PDB file of N, CA and C in Angstrom:
ATOM      1  N   UNK A   1      -1.851-122.968  23.962  1.00  0.00           N
ATOM      2  CA  UNK A   1      -0.622-122.699  23.032  1.00  0.00           C
ATOM      3  C   UNK A   1      -0.729-123.544  21.700  1.00  0.00           C
ATOM      4  N   UNK A   2      -0.558-122.862  20.559  1.00  0.00           N
ATOM      5  CA  UNK A   2      -0.642-123.584  19.466  1.00  0.00           C
ATOM      6  C   UNK A   2       0.611-123.326  18.656  1.00  0.00           C
ATOM      7  N   UNK A   3       1.381-124.252  18.442  1.00  0.00           N
ATOM      8  CA  UNK A   3       2.780-124.232  17.708  1.00  0.00           C
ATOM      9  C   UNK A   3       2.460-124.016  16.065  1.00  0.00           C
ATOM     10  N   UNK A   4       3.095-123.121  15.561  1.00  0.00           N
ATOM     11  CA  UNK A   4       3.096-122.771  14.131  1.00  0.00           C
ATOM     12  C   UNK A   4       4.438-122.924  13.611  1.00  0.00           C
ATOM     13  N   UNK A   5       4.728-123.812  12.628  1.00  0.00           N
ATOM     14  CA  UNK A   5       5.875-124.006  11.973  1.00  0.00           C
ATOM     15  C   UNK A   5       5.716-124.801  10.859  1.00  0.00           C
ATOM     16  N   UNK A   6       6.785-125.630  10.255  1.00  0.00           N
ATOM     17  CA  UNK A   6       6.751-126.345   9.083  1.00  0.00           C
ATOM     18  C   UNK A   6       6.395-127.874   9.485  1.00  0.00           C
ATOM     19  N   UNK A   7       6.444-128.124  10.702  1.00  0.00           N
ATOM     20  CA  UNK A   7       6.304-129.418  11.330  1.00  0.00           C
ATOM     21  C   UNK A   7       7.202-130.369  10.683  1.00  0.00           C
ATOM     22  N   UNK A   8       8.260-129.889  10.250  1.00  0.00           N
ATOM     23  CA  UNK A   8       9.436-130.817   9.536  1.00  0.00           C
ATOM     24  C   UNK A   8      10.647-130.493  10.568  1.00  0.00           C
ATOM     25  N   UNK A   9      11.267-131.588  10.963  1.00  0.00           N
ATOM     26  CA  UNK A   9      12.500-131.434  11.680  1.00  0.00           C
ATOM     27  C   UNK A   9      13.866-131.480  10.716  1.00  0.00           C
ATOM     28  N   UNK A  10      14.713-130.452  11.083  1.00  0.00           N
ATOM     29  CA  UNK A  10      15.869-130.435  10.374  1.00  0.00           C
ATOM     30  C   UNK A  10      17.040-130.293  11.471  1.00  0.00           C
ATOM     31  N   UNK A  11      18.020-130.983  10.922  1.00  0.00           N
ATOM     32  CA  UNK A  11      19.299-130.956  11.882  1.00  0.00           C
ATOM     33  C   UNK A  11      20.050-129.687  11.610  1.00  0.00           C
ATOM     34  N   UNK A  12      20.831-129.216  12.675  1.00  0.00           N
ATOM     35  CA  UNK A  12      21.654-128.134  12.198  1.00  0.00           C
ATOM     36  C   UNK A  12      22.487-128.202  11.036  1.00  0.00           C
ATOM     37  N   UNK A  13      23.071-129.381  10.999  1.00  0.00           N
ATOM     38  CA  UNK A  13      23.954-129.584   9.800  1.00  0.00           C
ATOM     39  C   UNK A  13      23.151-129.244   8.409  1.00  0.00           C
ATOM     40  N   UNK A  14      21.986-129.937   8.389  1.00  0.00           N
ATOM     41  CA  UNK A  14      21.083-129.797   7.199  1.00  0.00           C
ATOM     42  C   UNK A  14      20.751-128.283   6.918  1.00  0.00           C
ATOM     43  N   UNK A  15      20.517-127.563   7.884  1.00  0.00           N
ATOM     44  CA  UNK A  15      20.027-126.054   7.777  1.00  0.00           C
ATOM     45  C   UNK A  15      21.377-125.498   7.319  1.00  0.00           C
ATOM     46  N   UNK A  16      22.638-125.703   7.818  1.00  0.00           N
ATOM     47  CA  UNK A  16      23.699-125.045   7.490  1.00  0.00           C
ATOM     48  C   UNK A  16      23.926-125.338   5.870  1.00  0.00           C
ATOM     49  N   UNK A  17      23.800-126.656   5.422  1.00  0.00           N
ATOM     50  CA  UNK A  17      23.919-126.993   4.154  1.00  0.00           C
ATOM     51  C   UNK A  17      23.090-126.256   3.357  1.00  0.00           C
ATOM     52  N   UNK A  18      21.627-126.290   3.733  1.00  0.00           N
ATOM     53  CA  UNK A  18      20.652-125.450   2.899  1.00  0.00           C
ATOM     54  C   UNK A  18      21.147-124.029   2.764  1.00  0.00           C
ATOM     55  N   UNK A  19      21.564-123.393   3.785  1.00  0.00           N
ATOM     56  CA  UNK A  19      22.115-122.030   3.644  1.00  0.00           C
ATOM     57  C   UNK A  19      23.161-121.847   2.716  1.00  0.00           C
ATOM     58  N   UNK A  20      24.321-122.837   2.859  1.00  0.00           N
ATOM     59  CA  UNK A  20      25.368-122.648   2.239  1.00  0.00           C
ATOM     60  C   UNK A  20      25.086-122.794   0.499  1.00  0.00           C
ATOM     61  N   UNK A  21      24.092-123.695   0.210  1.00  0.00           N
ATOM     62  CA  UNK A  21      23.573-123.761  -0.976  1.00  0.00           C
ATOM     63  C   UNK A  21      22.840-122.516  -1.647  1.00  0.00           C
ATOM     64  N   UNK A  22      21.968-122.019  -0.608  1.00  0.00           N
ATOM     65  CA  UNK A  22      21.279-120.760  -1.062  1.00  0.00           C
ATOM     66  C   UNK A  22      22.167-119.515  -1.203  1.00  0.00           C
ATOM     67  N   UNK A  23      23.294-119.568  -0.640  1.00  0.00           N
ATOM     68  CA  UNK A  23      24.245-118.564  -0.846  1.00  0.00           C
ATOM     69  C   UNK A  23      25.387-118.761  -1.834  1.00  0.00           C
ATOM     70  N   UNK A  24      25.301-119.862  -2.667  1.00  0.00           N
ATOM     71  CA  UNK A  24      25.945-120.194  -3.646  1.00  0.00           C
ATOM     72  C   UNK A  24      27.291-120.651  -3.262  1.00  0.00           C
ATOM     73  N   UNK A  25      27.340-121.125  -2.050  1.00  0.00           N
ATOM     74  CA  UNK A  25      28.690-121.635  -1.456  1.00  0.00           C
ATOM     75  C   UNK A  25      28.653-122.998  -0.923  1.00  0.00           C
ATOM     76  N   UNK A  26      28.283-123.928  -1.787  1.00  0.00           N
ATOM     77  CA  UNK A  26      28.048-125.336  -1.443  1.00  0.00           C
ATOM     78  C   UNK A  26      29.145-126.019  -0.751  1.00  0.00           C
ATOM     79  N   UNK A  27      30.299-125.454  -1.054  1.00  0.00           N
ATOM     80  CA  UNK A  27      31.643-126.065  -0.493  1.00  0.00           C
ATOM     81  C   UNK A  27      31.764-125.672   0.980  1.00  0.00           C
ATOM     82  N   UNK A  28      31.076-124.771   1.553  1.00  0.00           N
ATOM     83  CA  UNK A  28      30.937-124.490   3.022  1.00  0.00           C
ATOM     84  C   UNK A  28      30.381-125.598   3.902  1.00  0.00           C
ATOM     85  N   UNK A  29      30.979-126.141   4.826  1.00  0.00           N
ATOM     86  CA  UNK A  29      30.423-127.040   5.758  1.00  0.00           C
ATOM     87  C   UNK A  29      30.528-126.632   7.021  1.00  0.00           C
ATOM     88  N   UNK A  30      29.512-126.992   7.968  1.00  0.00           N
ATOM     89  CA  UNK A  30      29.615-126.618   9.425  1.00  0.00           C
ATOM     90  C   UNK A  30      30.451-127.459  10.160  1.00  0.00           C
ATOM     91  N   UNK A  31      31.159-126.752  11.182  1.00  0.00           N
ATOM     92  CA  UNK A  31      32.148-127.458  11.969  1.00  0.00           C
ATOM     93  C   UNK A  31      31.203-127.946  13.173  1.00  0.00           C
ATOM     94  N   UNK A  32      31.031-129.280  13.167  1.00  0.00           N
ATOM     95  CA  UNK A  32      30.387-130.034  14.273  1.00  0.00           C
ATOM     96  C   UNK A  32      31.410-130.369  15.279  1.00  0.00           C
ATOM     97  N   UNK A  33      31.208-129.702  16.510  1.00  0.00           N
ATOM     98  CA  UNK A  33      32.070-130.077  17.585  1.00  0.00           C
ATOM     99  C   UNK A  33      31.730-131.314  18.401  1.00  0.00           C
ATOM    100  N   UNK A  34      30.297-131.567  18.300  1.00  0.00           N
ATOM    101  CA  UNK A  34      29.882-132.724  19.412  1.00  0.00           C
ATOM    102  C   UNK A  34      29.726-132.299  20.559  1.00  0.00           C
ATOM    103  N   UNK A  35      29.626-130.879  20.854  1.00  0.00           N
ATOM    104  CA  UNK A  35      29.486-130.339  22.150  1.00  0.00           C
ATOM    105  C   UNK A  35      28.055-129.589  22.175  1.00  0.00           C
ATOM    106  N   UNK A  36      27.754-129.381  23.454  1.00  0.00           N
ATOM    107  CA  UNK A  36      26.387-128.733  23.677  1.00  0.00           C
ATOM    108  C   UNK A  36      26.586-127.783  24.782  1.00  0.00           C
ATOM    109  N   UNK A  37      25.849-126.549  24.706  1.00  0.00           N
ATOM    110  CA  UNK A  37      25.908-125.573  25.750  1.00  0.00           C
ATOM    111  C   UNK A  37      25.020-126.164  26.860  1.00  0.00           C
ATOM    112  N   UNK A  38      25.527-125.733  28.111  1.00  0.00           N
ATOM    113  CA  UNK A  38      24.700-126.315  29.223  1.00  0.00           C
ATOM    114  C   UNK A  38      23.174-125.882  29.065  1.00  0.00           C
ATOM    115  N   UNK A  39      22.164-126.690  29.303  1.00  0.00           N
ATOM    116  CA  UNK A  39      20.754-126.245  29.188  1.00  0.00           C
ATOM    117  C   UNK A  39      20.210-126.230  27.774  1.00  0.00           C
ATOM    118  N   UNK A  40      21.044-126.438  26.765  1.00  0.00           N
ATOM    119  CA  UNK A  40      20.460-126.479  25.455  1.00  0.00           C
ATOM    120  C   UNK A  40      19.518-127.621  25.205  1.00  0.00           C
ATOM    121  N   UNK A  41      18.593-127.515  24.391  1.00  0.00           N
ATOM    122  CA  UNK A  41      17.526-128.524  24.009  1.00  0.00           C
ATOM    123  C   UNK A  41      18.160-129.269  22.864  1.00  0.00           C
ATOM    124  N   UNK A  42      18.149-130.531  22.994  1.00  0.00           N
ATOM    125  CA  UNK A  42      19.048-131.222  21.889  1.00  0.00           C
ATOM    126  C   UNK A  42      18.076-131.446  20.758  1.00  0.00           C
ATOM    127  N   UNK A  43      16.812-131.678  20.830  1.00  0.00           N
ATOM    128  CA  UNK A  43      15.889-131.972  19.784  1.00  0.00           C
ATOM    129  C   UNK A  43      14.643-131.133  19.794  1.00  0.00           C
ATOM    130  N   UNK A  44      14.306-130.380  18.959  1.00  0.00           N
ATOM    131  CA  UNK A  44      13.208-129.555  19.230  1.00  0.00           C
ATOM    132  C   UNK A  44      12.663-129.077  17.820  1.00  0.00           C
ATOM    133  N   UNK A  45      11.313-129.486  17.614  1.00  0.00           N
ATOM    134  CA  UNK A  45      10.707-128.598  16.320  1.00  0.00           C
ATOM    135  C   UNK A  45       9.374-128.614  16.553  1.00  0.00           C
ATOM    136  N   UNK A  46       8.672-127.836  15.778  1.00  0.00           N
ATOM    137  CA  UNK A  46       7.171-127.358  16.043  1.00  0.00           C
ATOM    138  C   UNK A  46       6.361-128.588  15.849  1.00  0.00           C
ATOM    139  N   UNK A  47       5.550-129.180  16.890  1.00  0.00           N
ATOM    140  CA  UNK A  47       4.483-130.072  16.613  1.00  0.00           C
ATOM    141  C   UNK A  47       3.163-129.330  16.090  1.00  0.00           C
ATOM    142  N   UNK A  48       2.840-129.352  14.945  1.00  0.00           N
ATOM    143  CA  UNK A  48       1.710-128.564  14.448  1.00  0.00           C
ATOM    144  C   UNK A  48       0.444-129.288  14.481  1.00  0.00           C
ATOM    145  N   UNK A  49       0.292-130.452  15.032  1.00  0.00           N
ATOM    146  CA  UNK A  49      -0.970-131.258  14.939  1.00  0.00           C
ATOM    147  C   UNK A  49      -2.112-130.372  15.601  1.00  0.00           C
ATOM    148  N   UNK A  50      -1.903-129.690  16.780  1.00  0.00           N
ATOM    149  CA  UNK A  50      -3.046-128.867  17.257  1.00  0.00           C
ATOM    150  C   UNK A  50      -3.453-127.901  16.305  1.00  0.00           C
ATOM    151  N   UNK A  51      -2.574-127.191  15.604  1.00  0.00           N
ATOM    152  CA  UNK A  51      -2.931-126.168  14.660  1.00  0.00           C
ATOM    153  C   UNK A  51      -3.549-126.801  13.433  1.00  0.00           C
ATOM    154  N   UNK A  52      -3.307-127.955  13.112  1.00  0.00           N
ATOM    155  CA  UNK A  52      -3.911-128.667  12.022  1.00  0.00           C
ATOM    156  C   UNK A  52      -5.440-128.900  12.449  1.00  0.00           C
ATOM    157  N   UNK A  53      -5.556-129.483  13.630  1.00  0.00           N
ATOM    158  CA  UNK A  53      -6.730-129.844  14.079  1.00  0.00           C
ATOM    159  C   UNK A  53      -7.704-128.864  14.399  1.00  0.00           C
ATOM    160  N   UNK A  54      -7.254-127.693  15.034  1.00  0.00           N
ATOM    161  CA  UNK A  54      -8.103-126.585  15.509  1.00  0.00           C
ATOM    162  C   UNK A  54      -8.221-125.546  14.457  1.00  0.00           C
ATOM    163  N   UNK A  55      -7.247-125.342  13.657  1.00  0.00           N
ATOM    164  CA  UNK A  55      -7.221-124.099  12.874  1.00  0.00           C
ATOM    165  C   UNK A  55      -7.172-124.657  11.269  1.00  0.00           C
ATOM    166  N   UNK A  56      -7.010-125.838  10.940  1.00  0.00           N
ATOM    167  CA  UNK A  56      -6.923-126.304   9.484  1.00  0.00           C
ATOM    168  C   UNK A  56      -5.592-125.823   9.084  1.00  0.00           C
ATOM    169  N   UNK A  57      -4.548-125.538   9.766  1.00  0.00           N
ATOM    170  CA  UNK A  57      -3.336-124.912   9.404  1.00  0.00           C
ATOM    171  C   UNK A  57      -2.534-126.077   8.655  1.00  0.00           C
ATOM    172  N   UNK A  58      -1.965-125.584   7.349  1.00  0.00           N
ATOM    173  CA  UNK A  58      -0.986-126.421   6.781  1.00  0.00           C
ATOM    174  C   UNK A  58       0.036-125.459   6.261  1.00  0.00           C
ATOM    175  N   UNK A  59       1.276-125.914   6.600  1.00  0.00           N
ATOM    176  CA  UNK A  59       2.427-124.924   6.092  1.00  0.00           C
ATOM    177  C   UNK A  59       2.232-124.724   4.672  1.00  0.00           C
ATOM    178  N   UNK A  60       2.443-123.320   4.395  1.00  0.00           N
ATOM    179  CA  UNK A  60       2.434-122.846   2.972  1.00  0.00           C
ATOM    180  C   UNK A  60       3.914-122.954   2.250  1.00  0.00           C
ATOM    181  N   UNK A  61       4.932-123.003   3.146  1.00  0.00           N
ATOM    182  CA  UNK A  61       6.300-122.823   2.598  1.00  0.00           C
ATOM    183  C   UNK A  61       7.223-124.081   3.249  1.00  0.00           C
ATOM    184  N   UNK A  62       8.106-124.303   2.439  1.00  0.00           N
ATOM    185  CA  UNK A  62       9.205-125.191   2.871  1.00  0.00           C
ATOM    186  C   UNK A  62      10.435-124.388   3.318  1.00  0.00           C
ATOM    187  N   UNK A  63      11.273-124.773   4.174  1.00  0.00           N
ATOM    188  CA  UNK A  63      12.567-123.978   4.407  1.00  0.00           C
ATOM    189  C   UNK A  63      13.448-124.118   3.285  1.00  0.00           C
ATOM    190  N   UNK A  64      13.569-125.185   2.512  1.00  0.00           N
ATOM    191  CA  UNK A  64      14.345-125.346   1.481  1.00  0.00           C
ATOM    192  C   UNK A  64      13.998-124.290   0.309  1.00  0.00           C
ATOM    193  N   UNK A  65      12.756-123.818   0.136  1.00  0.00           N
ATOM    194  CA  UNK A  65      12.172-122.892  -0.830  1.00  0.00           C
ATOM    195  C   UNK A  65      12.045-121.460  -0.342  1.00  0.00           C
ATOM    196  N   UNK A  66      12.435-121.255   0.836  1.00  0.00           N
ATOM    197  CA  UNK A  66      12.179-119.982   1.411  1.00  0.00           C
ATOM    198  C   UNK A  66      13.311-119.322   2.123  1.00  0.00           C
ATOM    199  N   UNK A  67      14.513-119.493   1.572  1.00  0.00           N
ATOM    200  CA  UNK A  67      15.926-118.830   2.088  1.00  0.00           C
ATOM    201  C   UNK A  67      16.128-117.614   1.241  1.00  0.00           C
ATOM    202  N   UNK A  68      15.708-117.419   0.151  1.00  0.00           N
ATOM    203  CA  UNK A  68      16.161-116.227  -0.716  1.00  0.00           C
ATOM    204  C   UNK A  68      16.131-114.926   0.006  1.00  0.00           C
ATOM    205  N   UNK A  69      15.061-114.687   0.512  1.00  0.00           N
ATOM    206  CA  UNK A  69      14.769-113.284   1.291  1.00  0.00           C
ATOM    207  C   UNK A  69      15.984-113.188   2.363  1.00  0.00           C
ATOM    208  N   UNK A  70      16.007-114.233   3.078  1.00  0.00           N
ATOM    209  CA  UNK A  70      17.021-114.276   4.283  1.00  0.00           C
ATOM    210  C   UNK A  70      18.463-114.047   3.701  1.00  0.00           C
ATOM    211  N   UNK A  71      18.852-114.841   2.670  1.00  0.00           N
ATOM    212  CA  UNK A  71      20.202-114.781   1.948  1.00  0.00           C
ATOM    213  C   UNK A  71      20.460-113.224   1.487  1.00  0.00           C
ATOM    214  N   UNK A  72      19.396-112.666   0.814  1.00  0.00           N
ATOM    215  CA  UNK A  72      19.546-111.427   0.479  1.00  0.00           C
ATOM    216  C   UNK A  72      19.869-110.449   1.567  1.00  0.00           C
ATOM    217  N   UNK A  73      19.099-110.607   2.652  1.00  0.00           N
ATOM    218  CA  UNK A  73      19.360-109.833   3.852  1.00  0.00           C
ATOM    219  C   UNK A  73      20.786-109.971   4.507  1.00  0.00           C
ATOM    220  N   UNK A  74      21.236-111.219   4.517  1.00  0.00           N
ATOM    221  CA  UNK A  74      22.518-111.620   5.122  1.00  0.00           C
ATOM    222  C   UNK A  74      23.590-110.935   4.317  1.00  0.00           C
ATOM    223  N   UNK A  75      23.372-111.032   2.794  1.00  0.00           N
ATOM    224  CA  UNK A  75      24.420-110.334   1.984  1.00  0.00           C
ATOM    225  C   UNK A  75      24.515-109.015   2.080  1.00  0.00           C
ATOM    226  N   UNK A  76      23.625-108.240   2.690  1.00  0.00           N
ATOM    227  CA  UNK A  76      23.667-106.796   2.730  1.00  0.00           C
ATOM    228  C   UNK A  76      24.170-106.358   4.042  1.00  0.00           C
ATOM    229  N   UNK A  77      24.548-107.434   4.916  1.00  0.00           N
ATOM    230  CA  UNK A  77      24.893-107.016   6.223  1.00  0.00           C
ATOM    231  C   UNK A  77      26.577-107.127   6.308  1.00  0.00           C
ATOM    232  N   UNK A  78      27.074-106.111   6.984  1.00  0.00           N
ATOM    233  CA  UNK A  78      28.499-106.193   7.348  1.00  0.00           C
ATOM    234  C   UNK A  78      28.693-107.435   8.451  1.00  0.00           C
ATOM    235  N   UNK A  79      29.506-108.342   8.134  1.00  0.00           N
ATOM    236  CA  UNK A  79      29.497-109.326   9.218  1.00  0.00           C
ATOM    237  C   UNK A  79      31.129-109.595   9.636  1.00  0.00           C
ATOM    238  N   UNK A  80      31.066-110.014  10.863  1.00  0.00           N
ATOM    239  CA  UNK A  80      32.477-110.455  11.484  1.00  0.00           C
ATOM    240  C   UNK A  80      32.353-111.740  12.045  1.00  0.00           C
ATOM    241  N   UNK A  81      33.144-112.666  11.635  1.00  0.00           N
ATOM    242  CA  UNK A  81      33.154-114.088  12.256  1.00  0.00           C
ATOM    243  C   UNK A  81      33.721-114.124  13.611  1.00  0.00           C
ATOM    244  N   UNK A  82      32.947-114.283  14.605  1.00  0.00           N
ATOM    245  CA  UNK A  82      33.361-114.291  15.980  1.00  0.00           C
ATOM    246  C   UNK A  82      33.204-115.755  16.594  1.00  0.00           C
ATOM    247  N   UNK A  83      33.182-116.685  15.752  1.00  0.00           N
ATOM    248  CA  UNK A  83      32.833-118.102  16.112  1.00  0.00           C
ATOM    249  C   UNK A  83      33.685-118.581  17.171  1.00  0.00           C
ATOM    250  N   UNK A  84      35.147-118.411  16.864  1.00  0.00           N
ATOM    251  CA  UNK A  84      36.269-118.917  17.591  1.00  0.00           C
ATOM    252  C   UNK A  84      36.274-118.238  18.927  1.00  0.00           C
ATOM    253  N   UNK A  85      36.007-116.888  18.925  1.00  0.00           N
ATOM    254  CA  UNK A  85      35.796-116.144  20.142  1.00  0.00           C
ATOM    255  C   UNK A  85      34.733-116.680  21.037  1.00  0.00           C
ATOM    256  N   UNK A  86      33.582-117.044  20.376  1.00  0.00           N
ATOM    257  CA  UNK A  86      32.408-117.465  21.180  1.00  0.00           C
ATOM    258  C   UNK A  86      32.662-118.838  21.810  1.00  0.00           C
ATOM    259  N   UNK A  87      33.316-119.674  20.962  1.00  0.00           N
ATOM    260  CA  UNK A  87      33.766-120.983  21.582  1.00  0.00           C
ATOM    261  C   UNK A  87      34.702-120.926  22.671  1.00  0.00           C
ATOM    262  N   UNK A  88      35.608-119.922  22.646  1.00  0.00           N
ATOM    263  CA  UNK A  88      36.660-119.938  23.625  1.00  0.00           C
ATOM    264  C   UNK A  88      35.955-119.439  24.804  1.00  0.00           C
ATOM    265  N   UNK A  89      35.021-118.477  24.707  1.00  0.00           N
ATOM    266  CA  UNK A  89      34.352-117.951  26.043  1.00  0.00           C
ATOM    267  C   UNK A  89      33.375-118.995  26.592  1.00  0.00           C
ATOM    268  N   UNK A  90      32.671-119.767  25.792  1.00  0.00           N
ATOM    269  CA  UNK A  90      31.856-120.824  26.280  1.00  0.00           C
ATOM    270  C   UNK A  90      32.785-121.907  27.044  1.00  0.00           C
ATOM    271  N   UNK A  91      33.765-122.133  26.387  1.00  0.00           N
ATOM    272  CA  UNK A  91      34.642-123.319  26.995  1.00  0.00           C
ATOM    273  C   UNK A  91      35.303-122.672  28.489  1.00  0.00           C
ATOM    274  N   UNK A  92      35.753-121.475  28.346  1.00  0.00           N
ATOM    275  CA  UNK A  92      36.355-120.887  29.707  1.00  0.00           C
ATOM    276  C   UNK A  92      35.245-120.837  30.802  1.00  0.00           C
ATOM    277  N   UNK A  93      33.996-120.681  30.391  1.00  0.00           N
ATOM    278  CA  UNK A  93      33.052-120.712  31.518  1.00  0.00           C
ATOM    279  C   UNK A  93      32.363-122.035  31.792  1.00  0.00           C
ATOM    280  N   UNK A  94      32.964-123.093  31.298  1.00  0.00           N
ATOM    281  CA  UNK A  94      32.472-124.399  31.383  1.00  0.00           C
ATOM    282  C   UNK A  94      30.904-124.568  31.009  1.00  0.00           C
ATOM    283  N   UNK A  95      30.591-123.829  29.858  1.00  0.00           N
ATOM    284  CA  UNK A  95      29.207-123.903  29.503  1.00  0.00           C
ATOM    285  C   UNK A  95      29.066-124.784  28.245  1.00  0.00           C
ATOM    286  N   UNK A  96      30.029-125.644  27.904  1.00  0.00           N
ATOM    287  CA  UNK A  96      29.926-126.710  26.745  1.00  0.00           C
ATOM    288  C   UNK A  96      30.414-127.948  27.421  1.00  0.00           C
ATOM    289  N   UNK A  97      29.740-129.027  27.089  1.00  0.00           N
ATOM    290  CA  UNK A  97      30.053-130.316  27.540  1.00  0.00           C
ATOM    291  C   UNK A  97      30.488-131.243  26.298  1.00  0.00           C
TER     292      UNK A  97
END
């Protein structure tokens, strides 16, 4: 198994801020509840050392510089914010701690 990624760790808050800025909505801020779903992995990012060693892999793009296509796609979608509903369901089922 060889992991491919940026090799850079990002917090969820940092990704949310990058997305808000890419969408020209820098005033948006994530709601950090300090809760986790049962079974969630708390810290995870691609360790690309093996890819570097075996394949000579080096990331060509940084997340910060690669959000334009995603933001364009999101902008073309009809979206409904179901965050509060999702949170309620997770809490009702005891799936957040």
